[in-house]
Amino acid sequence: MVKHIVFFKLEKYNSLNGKKLQVKRLDEIFSPLGHILPFIVDFKTGINYNEASHAWDFAIDSVFRNKSDLEKYMVSEEHLNAVKTASAIEKTKAVIDYEF
């Protein structure tokens, strides 16, 4: 099994409400992927409530059977479209992939 975790931290927003709207938009963009791609074992998204300066704002936590399935996900039309749509939101991204 392979775990794929992605964290996003928003870079620019006009207000706290603006930040919340952008994070909600990330959730709307990415959360459907877990329901439409058959090679995903588990897929969760989460919006952070911790207001610490070192906290990230949004997370994707997913599981795949193997590295090959993760690679299929990464190049799938659905994922690439989500990434393209989310590119309008200025953010920093951190990723970890590991086998378990």
Coordinates of N, CA, C and O in Angstrom, one line a residue:
M1 N 0.9 -1.2 0.0 CA 0.0 0.0 0.0 C 0.9 1.2 0.0 O 2.0 1.2 0.5
V2 N 0.4 2.3 -0.6 CA 1.1 3.6 -0.7 C 0.2 4.7 -0.1 O -1.0 4.8 -0.5
K3 N 0.8 5.5 0.8 CA 0.1 6.6 1.3 C 0.6 7.9 0.6 O 1.8 8.0 0.4
H4 N -0.3 8.7 0.2 CA 0.0 10.0 -0.5 C -0.7 11.1 0.2 O -1.9 11.2 0.3
I5 N 0.1 12.0 0.9 CA -0.4 13.1 1.7 C 0.1 14.4 1.1 O 1.3 14.5 0.8
V6 N -0.8 15.3 0.9 CA -0.5 16.6 0.4 C -1.0 17.7 1.3 O -2.2 17.6 1.7
F7 N -0.2 18.7 1.6 CA -0.6 19.8 2.4 C -0.5 21.1 1.6 O 0.4 21.2 0.8
F8 N -1.5 22.0 1.8 CA -1.5 23.3 1.1 C -1.5 24.4 2.2 O -2.3 24.3 3.1
K9 N -0.7 25.4 1.9 CA -0.8 26.6 2.8 C -1.0 27.8 1.8 O -0.3 28.0 0.9
L10 N -2.1 28.5 2.1 CA -2.5 29.6 1.2 C -1.5 30.8 1.4 O -1.0 31.0 2.5
E11 N -1.1 31.4 0.3 CA -0.1 32.5 0.3 C -0.8 33.8 0.3 O -0.2 34.7 1.0
K12 N -1.8 34.0 -0.4 CA -2.5 35.3 -0.5 C -4.0 35.2 -0.4 O -4.6 34.4 -1.0
Y13 N -4.5 36.1 0.5 CA -5.9 36.2 0.7 C -6.2 37.6 1.2 O -5.4 38.2 1.9
N14 N -7.4 38.1 1.0 CA -7.7 39.5 1.4 C -8.2 39.6 2.8 O -8.1 40.6 3.4
S15 N -8.8 38.5 3.3 CA -9.3 38.5 4.7 C -9.4 37.1 5.2 O -9.2 36.1 4.4
L16 N -9.8 36.9 6.4 CA -10.0 35.6 7.0 C -11.1 34.9 6.2 O -11.0 33.7 5.9
N17 N -12.1 35.6 5.9 CA -13.3 35.0 5.2 C -12.8 34.6 3.8 O -13.2 33.6 3.2
G18 N -12.0 35.5 3.1 CA -11.4 35.1 1.8 C -10.6 33.9 1.8 O -10.7 33.1 0.9
K19 N -9.8 33.7 2.9 CA -9.0 32.5 3.1 C -9.9 31.3 3.2 O -9.7 30.3 2.5
K20 N -11.0 31.4 4.0 CA -11.9 30.3 4.2 C -12.6 29.9 2.9 O -12.7 28.7 2.6
L21 N -12.9 30.9 2.1 CA -13.5 30.6 0.8 C -12.6 29.9 -0.2 O -13.0 29.0 -0.9
Q22 N -11.3 30.3 -0.2 CA -10.3 29.6 -1.0 C -10.0 28.2 -0.6 O -9.9 27.3 -1.4
V23 N -10.0 28.0 0.7 CA -9.8 26.6 1.2 C -11.0 25.7 0.9 O -10.8 24.6 0.5
K24 N -12.2 26.3 1.1 CA -13.4 25.6 0.7 C -13.4 25.2 -0.8 O -13.7 24.1 -1.2
R25 N -12.8 26.1 -1.6 CA -12.7 25.9 -3.0 C -11.8 24.7 -3.3 O -12.1 23.9 -4.2
L26 N -10.7 24.7 -2.6 CA -9.7 23.5 -2.8 C -10.4 22.2 -2.4 O -10.3 21.2 -3.2
D27 N -11.2 22.2 -1.4 CA -12.0 21.0 -1.0 C -13.0 20.6 -2.1 O -13.1 19.5 -2.5
E28 N -13.6 21.6 -2.7 CA -14.6 21.3 -3.8 C -13.9 20.8 -5.0 O -14.5 20.0 -5.7
I29 N -12.7 21.2 -5.2 CA -11.9 20.8 -6.4 C -11.4 19.4 -6.2 O -11.5 18.5 -7.1
F30 N -10.8 19.1 -5.1 CA -10.1 17.8 -4.9 C -11.0 16.7 -4.3 O -10.8 15.5 -4.6
S31 N -11.9 17.0 -3.4 CA -12.6 15.9 -2.8 C -13.4 14.9 -3.7 O -13.5 13.7 -3.4
P32 N -13.9 15.4 -4.8 CA -14.6 14.4 -5.7 C -13.7 13.3 -6.3 O -14.2 12.3 -6.7
L33 N -12.4 13.6 -6.4 CA -11.5 12.6 -7.0 C -11.6 11.2 -6.3 O -11.5 10.2 -7.0
G34 N -11.8 11.2 -5.0 CA -11.9 9.9 -4.3 C -13.1 9.1 -4.6 O -13.1 7.9 -4.4
H35 N -14.1 9.7 -5.3 CA -15.3 9.0 -5.6 C -15.3 8.6 -7.1 O -16.2 7.8 -7.5
I36 N -14.4 9.1 -7.9 CA -14.6 8.9 -9.4 C -13.4 8.1 -10.0 O -13.5 7.6 -11.1
L37 N -12.3 7.9 -9.2 CA -11.2 7.2 -9.7 C -11.1 5.8 -9.1 O -10.9 5.7 -7.9
P38 N -11.3 4.7 -9.8 CA -11.4 3.4 -9.2 C -10.1 2.8 -8.6 O -10.2 1.9 -7.8
F39 N -9.0 3.4 -8.9 CA -7.7 2.8 -8.3 C -7.3 3.5 -7.0 O -6.3 3.2 -6.5
I40 N -8.2 4.3 -6.5 CA -8.0 4.9 -5.2 C -8.6 4.0 -4.1 O -9.8 3.7 -4.2
V41 N -7.8 3.6 -3.1 CA -8.3 2.8 -2.0 C -9.1 3.7 -1.0 O -10.2 3.3 -0.5
D42 N -8.5 4.8 -0.6 CA -9.1 5.7 0.4 C -8.6 7.1 0.0 O -7.5 7.3 -0.4
F43 N -9.5 8.0 0.2 CA -9.3 9.4 -0.1 C -10.0 10.4 0.8 O -11.3 10.3 0.8
K44 N -9.3 11.2 1.5 CA -9.9 12.1 2.4 C -9.3 13.5 2.2 O -8.1 13.6 1.9
T45 N -10.1 14.5 2.4 CA -9.6 15.9 2.4 C -10.0 16.5 3.7 O -11.0 16.1 4.4
G46 N -9.2 17.5 4.1 CA -9.5 18.1 5.4 C -9.1 19.6 5.4 O -8.1 20.0 4.8
I47 N -10.0 20.4 6.0 CA -9.7 21.8 6.2 C -9.3 22.0 7.6 O -9.9 21.6 8.6
N48 N -8.1 22.6 7.8 CA -7.5 22.9 9.1 C -8.3 23.9 9.9 O -8.8 24.9 9.4
Y49 N -8.4 23.6 11.2 CA -9.0 24.6 12.1 C -8.0 25.2 13.0 O -8.3 26.2 13.7
N50 N -6.8 24.7 13.0 CA -5.7 25.2 13.9 C -5.2 26.5 13.3 O -4.8 26.6 12.2
E51 N -5.2 27.6 14.1 CA -4.8 28.9 13.6 C -3.3 29.2 13.9 O -2.9 30.4 13.6
A52 N -2.5 28.3 14.3 CA -1.1 28.5 14.5 C -0.4 28.9 13.2 O -0.8 28.5 12.1
S53 N 0.6 29.8 13.3 CA 1.2 30.3 12.1 C 1.9 29.2 11.3 O 2.1 29.3 10.1
H54 N 2.3 28.1 12.0 CA 3.0 27.0 11.3 C 2.1 25.9 10.8 O 2.5 25.0 10.2
A55 N 0.8 26.1 11.0 CA -0.2 25.1 10.5 C -0.5 25.3 9.1 O -0.5 26.4 8.5
W56 N -0.7 24.2 8.4 CA -1.1 24.2 7.0 C -2.6 24.4 6.9 O -3.3 24.1 7.9
D57 N -3.1 24.7 5.7 CA -4.6 25.1 5.6 C -5.5 24.0 5.1 O -6.6 23.9 5.5
F58 N -4.9 23.1 4.3 CA -5.8 22.0 3.6 C -4.9 20.8 3.4 O -3.7 20.9 3.1
A59 N -5.5 19.6 3.5 CA -4.8 18.4 3.3 C -5.6 17.4 2.5 O -6.8 17.4 2.5
I60 N -4.8 16.6 1.7 CA -5.4 15.5 1.0 C -4.6 14.3 1.5 O -3.4 14.3 1.6
D61 N -5.4 13.3 2.0 CA -4.8 12.1 2.6 C -5.4 10.9 1.8 O -6.6 10.6 1.9
S62 N -4.5 10.2 1.0 CA -5.0 9.2 0.2 C -4.2 7.9 0.2 O -3.0 8.0 0.6
V63 N -4.8 6.8 -0.2 CA -4.2 5.5 -0.1 C -4.4 4.8 -1.5 O -5.5 4.9 -2.0
F64 N -3.3 4.2 -2.0 CA -3.3 3.5 -3.2 C -2.7 2.1 -3.0 O -2.0 1.9 -2.0
R65 N -3.1 1.1 -3.8 CA -2.6 -0.3 -3.6 C -1.1 -0.4 -3.8 O -0.5 -1.2 -3.2
N66 N -0.6 0.4 -4.7 CA 0.8 0.3 -5.1 C 1.3 1.6 -5.8 O 0.5 2.5 -6.0
K67 N 2.6 1.7 -6.0 CA 3.1 2.9 -6.7 C 2.5 3.1 -8.0 O 2.3 4.3 -8.5
S68 N 2.3 2.1 -8.8 CA 1.7 2.2 -10.1 C 0.3 2.9 -10.1 O 0.0 3.7 -10.9
D69 N -0.5 2.5 -9.1 CA -1.8 3.2 -9.0 C -1.7 4.6 -8.6 O -2.4 5.5 -9.1
L70 N -0.7 5.0 -7.8 CA -0.4 6.4 -7.5 C 0.0 7.1 -8.7 O -0.5 8.2 -9.0
E71 N 0.8 6.5 -9.5 CA 1.3 7.1 -10.8 C 0.1 7.3 -11.7 O 0.0 8.4 -12.4
K72 N -0.8 6.4 -11.8 CA -2.0 6.5 -12.6 C -2.8 7.7 -12.2 O -3.4 8.5 -13.0
Y73 N -3.0 7.9 -10.9 CA -3.7 9.0 -10.3 C -3.0 10.3 -10.7 O -3.7 11.2 -11.1
M74 N -1.7 10.4 -10.5 CA -1.0 11.6 -10.8 C -1.2 12.1 -12.3 O -1.2 13.3 -12.5
V75 N -1.3 11.2 -13.2 CA -1.4 11.6 -14.6 C -2.8 11.5 -15.1 O -3.1 11.7 -16.3
S76 N -3.8 11.1 -14.3 CA -5.2 11.0 -14.7 C -5.7 12.4 -15.1 O -5.3 13.4 -14.6
E77 N -6.6 12.3 -16.1 CA -7.2 13.6 -16.6 C -7.9 14.3 -15.4 O -7.8 15.5 -15.3
E78 N -8.6 13.6 -14.6 CA -9.3 14.2 -13.5 C -8.4 14.9 -12.5 O -8.7 16.0 -12.1
H79 N -7.3 14.2 -12.2 CA -6.3 14.9 -11.3 C -5.7 16.1 -11.9 O -5.5 17.2 -11.3
L80 N -5.2 16.0 -13.2 CA -4.6 17.1 -13.9 C -5.5 18.3 -14.0 O -5.1 19.4 -13.8
N81 N -6.8 18.0 -14.2 CA -7.8 19.1 -14.3 C -8.0 19.8 -12.9 O -8.1 21.0 -12.9
A82 N -8.0 19.0 -11.9 CA -8.1 19.5 -10.5 C -6.9 20.4 -10.2 O -7.0 21.5 -9.7
V83 N -5.7 19.9 -10.6 CA -4.5 20.7 -10.3 C -4.5 22.0 -11.1 O -4.2 23.1 -10.6
K84 N -5.0 21.9 -12.3 CA -5.1 23.1 -13.2 C -6.1 24.1 -12.6 O -5.8 25.3 -12.5
T85 N -7.2 23.6 -12.2 CA -8.2 24.5 -11.6 C -7.7 25.1 -10.3 O -7.9 26.3 -10.1
A86 N -7.0 24.4 -9.5 CA -6.5 24.8 -8.2 C -5.3 25.8 -8.4 O -5.0 26.5 -7.4
S87 N -4.7 25.8 -9.5 CA -3.6 26.7 -9.7 C -3.9 28.2 -9.6 O -3.1 29.0 -9.4
A88 N -5.2 28.5 -9.7 CA -5.6 29.9 -9.6 C -5.5 30.4 -8.1 O -5.5 31.6 -7.9
I89 N -5.4 29.5 -7.2 CA -5.2 29.8 -5.8 C -3.7 29.8 -5.4 O -3.1 28.7 -5.6
E90 N -3.2 30.9 -5.0 CA -1.8 30.9 -4.6 C -1.5 30.2 -3.3 O -2.1 30.5 -2.3
K91 N -0.6 29.2 -3.4 CA -0.4 28.3 -2.3 C 1.0 27.7 -2.4 O 1.6 27.6 -3.4
T92 N 1.5 27.2 -1.2 CA 2.6 26.4 -1.1 C 2.2 25.0 -0.9 O 1.1 24.8 -0.2
K93 N 2.9 24.0 -1.4 CA 2.5 22.6 -1.3 C 3.6 21.8 -0.8 O 4.8 22.0 -1.1
A94 N 3.2 20.8 0.1 CA 4.2 19.8 0.6 C 3.6 18.5 0.4 O 2.3 18.3 0.5
V95 N 4.4 17.5 0.0 CA 3.9 16.1 -0.3 C 4.8 15.1 0.3 O 6.0 15.3 0.4
I96 N 4.2 14.0 0.8 CA 4.9 12.9 1.2 C 4.2 11.6 0.7 O 3.0 11.5 0.7
D97 N 5.0 10.7 0.1 CA 4.5 9.4 -0.4 C 5.4 8.3 0.3 O 6.6 8.4 0.3
Y98 N 4.7 7.4 0.9 CA 5.4 6.3 1.5 C 4.7 5.0 1.4 O 3.4 5.0 1.3
E99 N 5.4 3.9 1.4 CA 4.8 2.6 1.4 C 4.6 2.1 2.9 O 5.4 2.4 3.8
F100 N 3.5 1.4 3.1 CA 3.3 0.8 4.4 C 2.7 -0.6 4.3 O 2.3 -1.0 3.2

